[in-house]
């Protein structure tokens, strides 16, 4: 299957700082990437959908100024958590859809801990 | 409203026995259905999908799922469970109200934790 790489896998940052998480489709072009947040033993919460070359579409309740998403190329999307707070600590997962197919592939996720 | 239901939070099965993880859906039109598996502290791995064609879909790691239109179900099955199958399983359906083309947002079930006991 297609490979989606997410980096970093774990990051610890100080409260008030910003942290960037990258999501790359390694062997396919992804016009659409999705960013999720997952709390322990819970389902995925879609945060936003990013389309290459355009602004991301955020789900209701997700602060777009806090969670900045950039999808500058067909293989890279980034999520920047700005002015991070401890409550932002979570598991963030990206996924990407191939241009031609109907399957969504996931990255390995990034654990963010804000101290 | 479109939705996916996984009625069981947890399924326990003995190694070697058949397993079933249930999923029902509600969506307008013909559904695109998916199963993913998540191991602890990992991302999700694609198992299988139903788009069209045969109702019985075969996927990775010996899993299969049967699409039943009349019951609006897409249960995941495996004839003989392994301890290594223990994980969190998610059923999802494509959001048919999304824009066509690039926006293939999925609607997710809450997940079912599968425990296979040796």
CSV table of C-alpha atoms in Angstrom, one decimal:
chain,number,residue,atom,x,y,z
A,1,UNK,CA,0.0,0.0,0.0
A,2,UNK,CA,0.9,3.6,-0.2
A,3,UNK,CA,3.2,5.1,2.5
A,4,UNK,CA,2.6,8.2,4.5
A,5,UNK,CA,5.4,9.4,6.7
A,6,UNK,CA,4.8,11.6,9.7
A,7,UNK,CA,7.5,13.4,11.7
A,8,UNK,CA,8.3,13.8,14.5
A,9,UNK,CA,6.8,10.7,16.1
A,10,UNK,CA,7.2,12.3,19.5
A,11,UNK,CA,7.8,15.9,20.5
A,12,UNK,CA,7.8,17.7,23.8
A,13,UNK,CA,7.5,21.4,23.8
A,14,UNK,CA,7.2,24.2,26.4
A,15,UNK,CA,3.9,25.9,27.0
A,16,UNK,CA,3.6,29.0,24.8
A,17,UNK,CA,5.9,27.7,22.0
A,18,UNK,CA,4.9,26.4,18.6
A,19,UNK,CA,5.5,23.0,17.1
A,20,UNK,CA,5.3,21.8,13.6
A,21,UNK,CA,4.3,18.3,12.5
A,22,UNK,CA,5.0,17.1,8.9
A,23,UNK,CA,3.0,14.7,6.9
A,24,UNK,CA,4.5,13.3,3.7
A,25,UNK,CA,3.2,11.0,1.1
A,26,UNK,CA,6.3,9.1,0.0
A,27,UNK,CA,5.2,7.1,-3.0
A,28,UNK,CA,2.1,8.9,-4.3
A,29,UNK,CA,0.7,12.3,-4.8
A,30,UNK,CA,-1.9,13.4,-2.4
A,31,UNK,CA,-4.2,16.3,-3.4
A,32,UNK,CA,-6.0,15.9,-0.1
A,33,UNK,CA,-4.6,15.3,3.4
A,34,UNK,CA,-6.5,15.0,6.6
A,35,UNK,CA,-5.4,15.9,10.1
A,36,UNK,CA,-6.9,14.1,13.1
A,37,UNK,CA,-6.6,14.3,16.8
A,38,UNK,CA,-7.0,11.2,19.0
A,39,UNK,CA,-7.4,11.0,22.7
A,40,UNK,CA,-6.5,7.8,24.5
A,41,UNK,CA,-8.7,4.9,23.6
A,42,UNK,CA,-11.0,7.1,21.6
A,43,UNK,CA,-11.9,7.4,18.0
A,44,UNK,CA,-10.4,9.9,15.6
A,45,UNK,CA,-11.5,13.5,15.6
A,46,UNK,CA,-11.1,15.1,12.3
A,47,UNK,CA,-9.6,18.6,12.7
A,48,UNK,CA,-9.2,19.7,9.1
A,49,UNK,CA,-9.0,18.8,5.5
A,50,UNK,CA,-6.2,20.3,3.5
A,51,UNK,CA,-6.1,20.5,-0.2
A,52,UNK,CA,-2.9,21.2,-2.1
A,53,UNK,CA,-2.6,24.8,-3.0
A,54,UNK,CA,-5.6,26.1,-1.1
A,55,UNK,CA,-6.7,26.9,2.4
A,56,UNK,CA,-7.6,24.1,4.7
A,57,UNK,CA,-11.2,23.4,5.7
A,58,UNK,CA,-11.5,23.2,9.4
A,59,UNK,CA,-14.1,21.2,11.3
A,60,UNK,CA,-16.5,23.0,13.6
A,61,UNK,CA,-14.8,23.9,16.9
A,62,UNK,CA,-11.3,23.7,15.7
A,63,UNK,CA,-9.4,27.0,16.0
A,64,UNK,CA,-7.8,27.7,12.6
A,65,UNK,CA,-5.4,30.3,14.1
A,66,UNK,CA,-4.2,27.8,16.6
A,67,UNK,CA,-3.8,24.8,14.3
A,68,UNK,CA,-2.2,26.2,11.2
A,69,UNK,CA,-2.3,23.8,8.2
A,70,UNK,CA,-0.2,24.2,5.1
A,71,UNK,CA,-0.4,21.9,2.1
A,72,UNK,CA,2.2,23.5,-0.2
A,73,UNK,CA,2.9,20.5,-2.4
A,74,UNK,CA,1.3,17.3,-3.5
A,75,UNK,CA,3.5,15.3,-1.1
A,76,UNK,CA,3.7,17.5,2.0
A,77,UNK,CA,1.3,18.9,4.5
A,78,UNK,CA,2.2,20.5,7.8
A,79,UNK,CA,0.3,21.1,11.0
A,80,UNK,CA,1.6,23.8,13.3
A,81,UNK,CA,0.3,24.0,16.8
A,82,UNK,CA,0.8,27.6,17.8
A,83,UNK,CA,1.1,28.9,21.4
A,84,UNK,CA,0.8,25.4,22.6
A,85,UNK,CA,-0.8,24.6,26.0
A,86,UNK,CA,-0.9,21.5,28.0
A,87,UNK,CA,-4.4,20.7,26.9
A,88,UNK,CA,-3.1,20.5,23.3
A,89,UNK,CA,-1.2,17.4,24.3
A,90,UNK,CA,-2.5,14.6,22.2
A,91,UNK,CA,-1.9,12.1,19.5
A,92,UNK,CA,-2.1,13.8,16.1
A,93,UNK,CA,-2.5,11.7,13.0
A,94,UNK,CA,-2.4,12.7,9.3
A,95,UNK,CA,-3.8,10.8,6.4
A,96,UNK,CA,-3.6,11.2,2.7
A,97,UNK,CA,-5.8,10.2,-0.2
A,98,UNK,CA,-4.4,9.2,-3.6
A,99,UNK,CA,-5.5,11.2,-6.6
A,100,UNK,CA,-7.1,8.3,-8.5
A,101,UNK,CA,-8.1,5.9,-5.7
A,102,UNK,CA,-10.6,5.9,-2.9
A,103,UNK,CA,-8.4,4.7,-0.1
A,104,UNK,CA,-7.0,6.9,2.6
A,105,UNK,CA,-3.6,6.0,4.1
A,106,UNK,CA,-2.4,7.1,7.5
A,107,UNK,CA,0.9,8.2,9.0
A,108,UNK,CA,2.2,6.7,12.2
A,109,UNK,CA,1.0,9.6,14.3
A,110,UNK,CA,2.8,12.2,16.4
A,111,UNK,CA,2.6,12.4,20.2
A,112,UNK,CA,2.7,15.9,21.3
A,113,UNK,CA,3.4,16.7,25.0
A,114,UNK,CA,3.2,20.3,26.1
A,115,UNK,CA,4.9,21.0,29.5
B,1,UNK,CA,-27.6,12.0,9.0
B,2,UNK,CA,-24.6,9.9,7.9
B,3,UNK,CA,-23.1,7.7,10.6
B,4,UNK,CA,-21.2,4.6,11.4
B,5,UNK,CA,-21.9,2.4,14.4
B,6,UNK,CA,-19.7,-0.1,16.0
B,7,UNK,CA,-22.0,-1.6,18.7
B,8,UNK,CA,-19.3,-3.3,20.6
B,9,UNK,CA,-16.6,-1.5,22.6
B,10,UNK,CA,-14.7,-4.7,23.1
B,11,UNK,CA,-14.7,-8.1,21.6
B,12,UNK,CA,-12.9,-11.0,23.3
B,13,UNK,CA,-12.1,-14.2,21.4
B,14,UNK,CA,-9.9,-17.2,22.0
B,15,UNK,CA,-7.0,-17.8,19.7
B,16,UNK,CA,-7.9,-20.0,16.8
B,17,UNK,CA,-11.6,-19.2,17.0
B,18,UNK,CA,-13.4,-17.1,14.4
B,19,UNK,CA,-13.9,-13.5,15.1
B,20,UNK,CA,-16.4,-10.9,14.0
B,21,UNK,CA,-16.3,-7.2,14.6
B,22,UNK,CA,-19.5,-5.5,13.8
B,23,UNK,CA,-20.2,-2.3,11.8
B,24,UNK,CA,-23.4,-0.8,10.6
B,25,UNK,CA,-23.7,2.4,8.6
B,26,UNK,CA,-26.2,5.1,7.5
B,27,UNK,CA,-25.4,7.0,4.4
B,28,UNK,CA,-27.2,8.2,1.3
B,29,UNK,CA,-26.5,6.5,-1.9
B,30,UNK,CA,-24.0,3.6,-2.4
B,31,UNK,CA,-21.6,3.4,0.4
B,32,UNK,CA,-17.8,3.3,0.3
B,33,UNK,CA,-16.8,1.3,3.4
B,34,UNK,CA,-13.5,0.8,5.0
B,35,UNK,CA,-11.8,-1.1,7.9
B,36,UNK,CA,-8.7,0.1,9.6
B,37,UNK,CA,-6.7,-1.4,12.4
B,38,UNK,CA,-4.7,0.5,15.0
B,39,UNK,CA,-2.0,-1.0,17.2
B,40,UNK,CA,-1.0,0.7,20.4
B,41,UNK,CA,0.6,4.1,19.9
B,42,UNK,CA,0.6,3.7,16.1
B,43,UNK,CA,-1.2,5.2,13.2
B,44,UNK,CA,-4.0,3.4,11.4
B,45,UNK,CA,-3.4,0.6,8.9
B,46,UNK,CA,-5.7,0.0,6.0
B,47,UNK,CA,-7.3,-3.5,6.0
B,48,UNK,CA,-9.9,-3.5,3.3
B,49,UNK,CA,-12.6,-1.6,1.5
B,50,UNK,CA,-15.8,-2.1,-0.3
B,51,UNK,CA,-16.6,0.2,-3.2
B,52,UNK,CA,-18.5,-2.0,-5.6
B,53,UNK,CA,-18.6,-5.6,-6.8
B,54,UNK,CA,-18.5,-8.8,-4.7
B,55,UNK,CA,-20.1,-8.4,-1.3
B,56,UNK,CA,-17.3,-10.4,0.3
B,57,UNK,CA,-14.1,-8.4,0.4
B,58,UNK,CA,-10.8,-9.9,1.3
B,59,UNK,CA,-8.1,-7.8,2.9
B,60,UNK,CA,-4.8,-7.8,4.7
B,61,UNK,CA,-3.7,-10.3,7.4
B,62,UNK,CA,-6.5,-12.8,6.5
B,63,UNK,CA,-9.3,-10.4,7.3
B,64,UNK,CA,-12.5,-10.2,5.2
B,65,UNK,CA,-15.7,-8.3,5.4
B,66,UNK,CA,-19.1,-8.8,4.0
B,67,UNK,CA,-21.2,-6.0,2.7
B,68,UNK,CA,-24.9,-6.5,3.4
B,69,UNK,CA,-27.0,-3.8,1.8
B,70,UNK,CA,-30.3,-4.8,3.3
B,71,UNK,CA,-28.9,-4.8,6.8
B,72,UNK,CA,-26.6,-1.8,6.1
B,73,UNK,CA,-23.8,-3.7,7.7
B,74,UNK,CA,-20.1,-4.3,6.9
B,75,UNK,CA,-18.9,-6.8,9.5
B,76,UNK,CA,-15.2,-7.6,9.7
B,77,UNK,CA,-14.4,-11.3,10.0
B,78,UNK,CA,-11.5,-13.7,10.3
B,79,UNK,CA,-11.8,-17.5,10.3
B,80,UNK,CA,-9.0,-18.0,12.9
B,81,UNK,CA,-7.9,-15.3,15.3
B,82,UNK,CA,-4.3,-14.7,16.3
B,83,UNK,CA,-3.1,-13.1,19.5
B,84,UNK,CA,-1.3,-10.6,17.3
B,85,UNK,CA,-4.7,-9.5,15.9
B,86,UNK,CA,-5.4,-7.8,19.3
B,87,UNK,CA,-5.8,-4.1,18.4
B,88,UNK,CA,-8.3,-1.4,17.9
B,89,UNK,CA,-10.5,-1.7,14.8
B,90,UNK,CA,-12.2,1.2,13.1
B,91,UNK,CA,-15.0,1.0,10.5
B,92,UNK,CA,-15.5,4.1,8.3
B,93,UNK,CA,-17.7,5.2,5.5
B,94,UNK,CA,-17.0,7.9,3.0
B,95,UNK,CA,-18.9,11.1,3.6
B,96,UNK,CA,-21.1,11.2,0.5
B,97,UNK,CA,-22.1,14.8,1.1
B,98,UNK,CA,-18.5,15.9,0.6
B,99,UNK,CA,-17.5,17.5,-2.6
B,100,UNK,CA,-16.7,15.1,-5.4
B,101,UNK,CA,-13.1,14.5,-6.3
B,102,UNK,CA,-10.5,15.4,-3.8
B,103,UNK,CA,-12.5,15.7,-0.6
B,104,UNK,CA,-12.8,12.1,0.6
B,105,UNK,CA,-13.6,12.7,4.2
B,106,UNK,CA,-14.4,9.6,6.2
B,107,UNK,CA,-17.0,9.2,8.9
B,108,UNK,CA,-15.7,7.0,11.7
B,109,UNK,CA,-17.0,4.5,14.1
B,110,UNK,CA,-15.9,4.8,17.7
B,111,UNK,CA,-13.7,1.7,17.4
B,112,UNK,CA,-13.8,-1.8,18.8
B,113,UNK,CA,-11.0,-3.2,20.9
B,114,UNK,CA,-10.3,-6.7,20.0
B,115,UNK,CA,-8.6,-9.0,22.5
B,116,UNK,CA,-7.5,-12.4,21.4
B,117,UNK,CA,-6.6,-14.6,24.3
B,118,UNK,CA,-4.0,-17.4,24.0
